[in-house]
PDB file of C-alpha atoms in Angstrom:
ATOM      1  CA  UNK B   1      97.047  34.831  90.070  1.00  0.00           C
ATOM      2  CA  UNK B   2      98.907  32.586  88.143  1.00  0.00           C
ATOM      3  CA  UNK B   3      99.705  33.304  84.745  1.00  0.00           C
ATOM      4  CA  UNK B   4     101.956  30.783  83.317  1.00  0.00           C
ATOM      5  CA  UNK B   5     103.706  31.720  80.277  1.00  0.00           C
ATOM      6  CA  UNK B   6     101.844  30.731  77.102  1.00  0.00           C
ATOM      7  CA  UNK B   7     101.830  32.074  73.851  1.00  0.00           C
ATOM      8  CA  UNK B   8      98.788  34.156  72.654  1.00  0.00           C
ATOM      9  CA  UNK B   9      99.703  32.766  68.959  1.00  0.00           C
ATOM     10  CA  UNK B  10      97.027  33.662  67.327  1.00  0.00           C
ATOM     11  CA  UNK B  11      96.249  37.608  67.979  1.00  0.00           C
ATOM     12  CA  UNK B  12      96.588  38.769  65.463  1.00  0.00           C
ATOM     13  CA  UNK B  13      95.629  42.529  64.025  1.00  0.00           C
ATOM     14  CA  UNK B  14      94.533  43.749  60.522  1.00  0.00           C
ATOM     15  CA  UNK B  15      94.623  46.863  59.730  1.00  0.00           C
ATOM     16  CA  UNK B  16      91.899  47.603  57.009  1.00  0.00           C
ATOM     17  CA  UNK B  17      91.217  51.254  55.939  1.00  0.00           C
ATOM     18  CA  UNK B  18      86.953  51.793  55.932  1.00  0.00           C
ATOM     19  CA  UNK B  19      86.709  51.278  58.910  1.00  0.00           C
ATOM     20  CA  UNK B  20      85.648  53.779  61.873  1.00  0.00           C
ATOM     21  CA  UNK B  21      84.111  57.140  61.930  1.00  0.00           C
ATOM     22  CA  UNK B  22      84.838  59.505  58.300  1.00  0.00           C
ATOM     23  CA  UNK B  23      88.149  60.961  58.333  1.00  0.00           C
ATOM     24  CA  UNK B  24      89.012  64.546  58.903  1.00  0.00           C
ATOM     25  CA  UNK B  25      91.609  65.994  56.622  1.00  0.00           C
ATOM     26  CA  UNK B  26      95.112  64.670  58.857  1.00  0.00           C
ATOM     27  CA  UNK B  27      93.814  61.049  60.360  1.00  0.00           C
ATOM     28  CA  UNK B  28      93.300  57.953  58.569  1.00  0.00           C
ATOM     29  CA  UNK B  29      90.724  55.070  59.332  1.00  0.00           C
ATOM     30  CA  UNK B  30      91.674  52.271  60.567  1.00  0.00           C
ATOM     31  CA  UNK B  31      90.144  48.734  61.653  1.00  0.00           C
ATOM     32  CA  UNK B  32      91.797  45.952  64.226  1.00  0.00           C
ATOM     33  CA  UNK B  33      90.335  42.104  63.774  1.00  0.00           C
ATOM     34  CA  UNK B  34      91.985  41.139  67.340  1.00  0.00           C
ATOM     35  CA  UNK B  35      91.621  36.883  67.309  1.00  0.00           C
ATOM     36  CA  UNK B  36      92.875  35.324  71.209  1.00  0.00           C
ATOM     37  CA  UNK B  37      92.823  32.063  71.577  1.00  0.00           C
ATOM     38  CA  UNK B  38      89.815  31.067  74.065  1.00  0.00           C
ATOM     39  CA  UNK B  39      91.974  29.772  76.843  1.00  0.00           C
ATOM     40  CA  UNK B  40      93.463  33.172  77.435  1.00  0.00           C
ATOM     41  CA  UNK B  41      90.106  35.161  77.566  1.00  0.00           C
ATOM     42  CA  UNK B  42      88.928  34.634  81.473  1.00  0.00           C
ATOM     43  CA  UNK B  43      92.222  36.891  82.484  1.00  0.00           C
ATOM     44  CA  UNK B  44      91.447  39.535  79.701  1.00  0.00           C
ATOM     45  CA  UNK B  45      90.115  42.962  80.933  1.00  0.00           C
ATOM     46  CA  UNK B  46      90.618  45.597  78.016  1.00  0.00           C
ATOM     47  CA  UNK B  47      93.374  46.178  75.359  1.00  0.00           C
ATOM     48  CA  UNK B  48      95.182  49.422  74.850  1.00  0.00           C
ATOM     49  CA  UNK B  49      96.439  51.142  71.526  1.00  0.00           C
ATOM     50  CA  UNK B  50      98.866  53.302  71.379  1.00  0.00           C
ATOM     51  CA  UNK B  51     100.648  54.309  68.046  1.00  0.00           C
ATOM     52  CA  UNK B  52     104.278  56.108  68.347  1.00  0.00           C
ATOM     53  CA  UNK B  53     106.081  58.092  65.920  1.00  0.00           C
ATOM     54  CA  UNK B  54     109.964  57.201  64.839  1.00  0.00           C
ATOM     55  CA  UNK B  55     109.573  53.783  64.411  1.00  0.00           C
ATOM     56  CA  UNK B  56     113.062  52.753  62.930  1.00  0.00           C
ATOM     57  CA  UNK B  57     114.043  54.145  66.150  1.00  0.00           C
ATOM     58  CA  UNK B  58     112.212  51.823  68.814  1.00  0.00           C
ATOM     59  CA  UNK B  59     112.634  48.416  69.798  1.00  0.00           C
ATOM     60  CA  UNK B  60     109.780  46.723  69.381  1.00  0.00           C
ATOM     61  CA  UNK B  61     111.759  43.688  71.954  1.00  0.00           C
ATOM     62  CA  UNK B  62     112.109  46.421  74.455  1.00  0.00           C
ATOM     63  CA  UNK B  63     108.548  48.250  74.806  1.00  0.00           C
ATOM     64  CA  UNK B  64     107.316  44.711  74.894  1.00  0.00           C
ATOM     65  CA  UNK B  65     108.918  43.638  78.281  1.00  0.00           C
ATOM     66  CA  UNK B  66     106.830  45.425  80.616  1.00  0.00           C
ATOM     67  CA  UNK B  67     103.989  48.227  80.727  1.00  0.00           C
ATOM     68  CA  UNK B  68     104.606  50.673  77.888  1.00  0.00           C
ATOM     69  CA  UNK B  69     104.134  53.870  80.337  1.00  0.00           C
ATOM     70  CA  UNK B  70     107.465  52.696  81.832  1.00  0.00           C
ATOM     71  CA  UNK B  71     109.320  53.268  78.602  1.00  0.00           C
ATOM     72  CA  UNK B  72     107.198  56.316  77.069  1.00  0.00           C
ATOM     73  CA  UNK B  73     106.159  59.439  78.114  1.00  0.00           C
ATOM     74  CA  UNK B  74     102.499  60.037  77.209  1.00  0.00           C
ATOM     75  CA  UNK B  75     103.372  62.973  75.396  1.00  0.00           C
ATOM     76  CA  UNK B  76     105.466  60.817  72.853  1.00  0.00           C
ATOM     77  CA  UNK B  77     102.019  59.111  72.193  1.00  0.00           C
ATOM     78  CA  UNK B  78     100.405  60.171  68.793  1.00  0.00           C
ATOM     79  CA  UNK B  79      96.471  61.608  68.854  1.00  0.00           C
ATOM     80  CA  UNK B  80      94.277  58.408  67.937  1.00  0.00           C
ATOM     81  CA  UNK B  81      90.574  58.867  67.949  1.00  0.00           C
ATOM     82  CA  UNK B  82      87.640  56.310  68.639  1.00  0.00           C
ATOM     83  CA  UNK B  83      84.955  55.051  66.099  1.00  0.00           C
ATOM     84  CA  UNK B  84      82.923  57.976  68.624  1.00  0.00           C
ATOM     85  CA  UNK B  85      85.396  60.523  67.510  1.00  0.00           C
ATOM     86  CA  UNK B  86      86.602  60.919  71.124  1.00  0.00           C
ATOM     87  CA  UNK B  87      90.679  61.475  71.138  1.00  0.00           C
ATOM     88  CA  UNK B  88      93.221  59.793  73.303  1.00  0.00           C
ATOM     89  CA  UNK B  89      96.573  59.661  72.652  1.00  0.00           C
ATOM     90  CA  UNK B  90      95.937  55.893  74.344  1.00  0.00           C
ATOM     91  CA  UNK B  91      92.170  53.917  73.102  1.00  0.00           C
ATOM     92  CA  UNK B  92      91.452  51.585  75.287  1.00  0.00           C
ATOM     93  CA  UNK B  93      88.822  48.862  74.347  1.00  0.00           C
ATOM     94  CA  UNK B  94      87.303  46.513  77.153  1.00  0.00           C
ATOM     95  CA  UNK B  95      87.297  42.963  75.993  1.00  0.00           C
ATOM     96  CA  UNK B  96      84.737  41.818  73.730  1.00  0.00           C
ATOM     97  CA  UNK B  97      85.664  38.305  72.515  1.00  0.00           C
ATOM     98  CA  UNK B  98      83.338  36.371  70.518  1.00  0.00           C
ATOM     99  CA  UNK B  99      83.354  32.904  69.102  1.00  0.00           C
ATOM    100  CA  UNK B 100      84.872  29.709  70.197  1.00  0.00           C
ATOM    101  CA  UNK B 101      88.311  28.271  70.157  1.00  0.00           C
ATOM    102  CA  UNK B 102      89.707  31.583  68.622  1.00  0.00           C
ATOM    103  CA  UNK B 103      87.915  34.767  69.671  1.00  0.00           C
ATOM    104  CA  UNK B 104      87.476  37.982  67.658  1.00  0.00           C
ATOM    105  CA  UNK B 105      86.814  41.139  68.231  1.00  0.00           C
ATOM    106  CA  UNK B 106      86.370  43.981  66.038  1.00  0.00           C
ATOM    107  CA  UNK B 107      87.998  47.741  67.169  1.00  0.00           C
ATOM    108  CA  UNK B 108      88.703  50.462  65.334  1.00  0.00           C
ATOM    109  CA  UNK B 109      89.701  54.282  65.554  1.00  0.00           C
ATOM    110  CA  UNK B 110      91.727  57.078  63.348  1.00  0.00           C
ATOM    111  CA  UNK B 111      95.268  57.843  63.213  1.00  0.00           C
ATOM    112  CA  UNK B 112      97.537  60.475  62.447  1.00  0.00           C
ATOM    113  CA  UNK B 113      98.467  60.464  58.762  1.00  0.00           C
ATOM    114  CA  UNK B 114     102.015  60.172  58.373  1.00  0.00           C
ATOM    115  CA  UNK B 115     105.423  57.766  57.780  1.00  0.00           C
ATOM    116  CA  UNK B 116     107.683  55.468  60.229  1.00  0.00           C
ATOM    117  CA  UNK B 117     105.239  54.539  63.243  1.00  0.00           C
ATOM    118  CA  UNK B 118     104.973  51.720  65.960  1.00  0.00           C
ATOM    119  CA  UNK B 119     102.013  50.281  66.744  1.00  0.00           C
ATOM    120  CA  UNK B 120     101.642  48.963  70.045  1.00  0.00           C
ATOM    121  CA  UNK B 121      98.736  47.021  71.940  1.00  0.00           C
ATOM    122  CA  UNK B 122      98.771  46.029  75.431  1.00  0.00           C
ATOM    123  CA  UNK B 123      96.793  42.865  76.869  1.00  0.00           C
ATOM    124  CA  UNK B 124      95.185  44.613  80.437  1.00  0.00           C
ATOM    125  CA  UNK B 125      94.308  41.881  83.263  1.00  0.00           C
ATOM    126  CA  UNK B 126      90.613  42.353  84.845  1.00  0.00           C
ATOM    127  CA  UNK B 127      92.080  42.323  88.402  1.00  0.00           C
ATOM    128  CA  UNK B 128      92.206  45.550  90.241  1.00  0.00           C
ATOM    129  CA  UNK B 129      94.966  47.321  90.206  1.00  0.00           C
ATOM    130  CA  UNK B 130      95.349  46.344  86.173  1.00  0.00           C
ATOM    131  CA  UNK B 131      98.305  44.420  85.548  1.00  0.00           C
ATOM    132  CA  UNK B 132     100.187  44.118  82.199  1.00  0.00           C
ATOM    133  CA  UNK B 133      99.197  40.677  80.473  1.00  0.00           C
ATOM    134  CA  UNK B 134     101.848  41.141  77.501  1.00  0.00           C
ATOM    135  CA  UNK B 135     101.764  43.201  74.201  1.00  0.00           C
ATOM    136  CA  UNK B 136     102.657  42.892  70.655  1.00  0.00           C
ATOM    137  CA  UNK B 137     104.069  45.346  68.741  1.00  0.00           C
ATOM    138  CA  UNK B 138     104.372  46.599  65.277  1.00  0.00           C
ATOM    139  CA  UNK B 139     105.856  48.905  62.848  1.00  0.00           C
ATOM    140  CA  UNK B 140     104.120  50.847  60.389  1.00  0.00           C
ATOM    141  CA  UNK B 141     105.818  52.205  57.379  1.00  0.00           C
ATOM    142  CA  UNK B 142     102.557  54.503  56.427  1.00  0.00           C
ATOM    143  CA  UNK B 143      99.360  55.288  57.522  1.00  0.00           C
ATOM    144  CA  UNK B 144      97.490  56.829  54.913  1.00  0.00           C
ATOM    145  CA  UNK B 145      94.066  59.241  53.949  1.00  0.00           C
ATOM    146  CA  UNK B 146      92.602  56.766  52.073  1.00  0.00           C
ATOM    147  CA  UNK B 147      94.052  53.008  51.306  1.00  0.00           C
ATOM    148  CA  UNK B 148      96.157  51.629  54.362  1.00  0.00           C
ATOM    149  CA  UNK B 149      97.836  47.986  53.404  1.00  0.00           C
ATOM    150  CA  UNK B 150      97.075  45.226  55.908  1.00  0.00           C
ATOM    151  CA  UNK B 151      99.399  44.557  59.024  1.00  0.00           C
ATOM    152  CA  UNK B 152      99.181  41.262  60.674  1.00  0.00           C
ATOM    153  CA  UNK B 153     100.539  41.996  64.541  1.00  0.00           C
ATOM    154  CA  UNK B 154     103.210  40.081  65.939  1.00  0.00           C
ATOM    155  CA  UNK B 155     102.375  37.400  68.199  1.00  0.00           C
ATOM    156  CA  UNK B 156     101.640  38.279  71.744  1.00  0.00           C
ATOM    157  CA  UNK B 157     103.463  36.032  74.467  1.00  0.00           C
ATOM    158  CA  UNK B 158     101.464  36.563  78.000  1.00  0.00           C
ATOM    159  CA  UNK B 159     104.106  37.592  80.964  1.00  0.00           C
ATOM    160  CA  UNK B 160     103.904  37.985  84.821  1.00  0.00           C
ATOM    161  CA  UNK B 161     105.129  41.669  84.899  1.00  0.00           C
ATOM    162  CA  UNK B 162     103.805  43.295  88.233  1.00  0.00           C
ATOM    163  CA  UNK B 163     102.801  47.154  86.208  1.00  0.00           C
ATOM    164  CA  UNK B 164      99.513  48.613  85.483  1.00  0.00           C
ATOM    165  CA  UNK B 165      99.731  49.829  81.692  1.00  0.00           C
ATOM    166  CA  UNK B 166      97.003  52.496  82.400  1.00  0.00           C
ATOM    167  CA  UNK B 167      98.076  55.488  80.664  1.00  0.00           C
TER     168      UNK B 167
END
């Protein structure tokens, strides 16, 4: 496969609170609008979430480089849970682009309530073993019970790193 290095400039996430399943007393809704441009969509497979706690103390330049489960232990990984209420401490959603010229596609899940995260999401190839695509990362002040302010994700830039991000 050939993946030349091109920018995925417009991914971008919004976090919106109202979305997802009703929240139990210590997670907070959350919604992801994930836009990829169209070229990029014929090598997409799935995307993983992860969110981590200590954010001031990550480097969002680092965990992008290669597959986050080189850099993390999965026990570091904070309890998310799916729009189905199933919990993960990594949701991973199988691609479901619509539209033309810029995809969307709508995910969203529940997340710890708390202060100083990182938000990561990984881009997962469809070829078998699953290779890392490229992520983009993000911090996240606060994630709270009720009204969570909007994020827009960092740009994701599409590498050849020879990992499988599977968690």
């Amino acid at each position: 496969m050939n993946l030349r290095p091109f920018a995925l400039t417009s991914l971008a996430l919004t976090l919106v609170a109202g979305c997802g399943a009703a929240p139990s007393s210590d997670t907070s809704p959350l919604g992801l609008d994930l836009l990829v441009e169209k070229a990029v969509t014929d090598q997409l497979s799935a995307f993983q979430i992860v969110v981590l706690p200590d954010g001031k103390q990550r480097d969002c330049t680092e965990l992008q480089k290669t597959c986050l489960n080189q850099k993390v232990r999965l026990d570091e990984l904070l309890p998310l849970h799916d729009a189905r209420g199933r919990e993960s401490r990594a949701l991973r959603f199988l691609e479901n682009l619509s539209g033309t010229g810029v995809t969307s596609q709508d995910v969203s899940f529940e997340a710890p309530v708390g202060r100083d995260y990182v938000l990561v999401i990984e881009a997962i190839s469809n070829e078998s073993p699953p290779r890392f695509l490229g992520s983009s990362c993000n911090y996240l002040p606060e994630v709270n019970a009720s009204r969570n302010d909007p994020v827009i994700a960092a740009p994701m830039t599409l590498t050849t790193v020879d990992c499988d991000p599977t968690f």
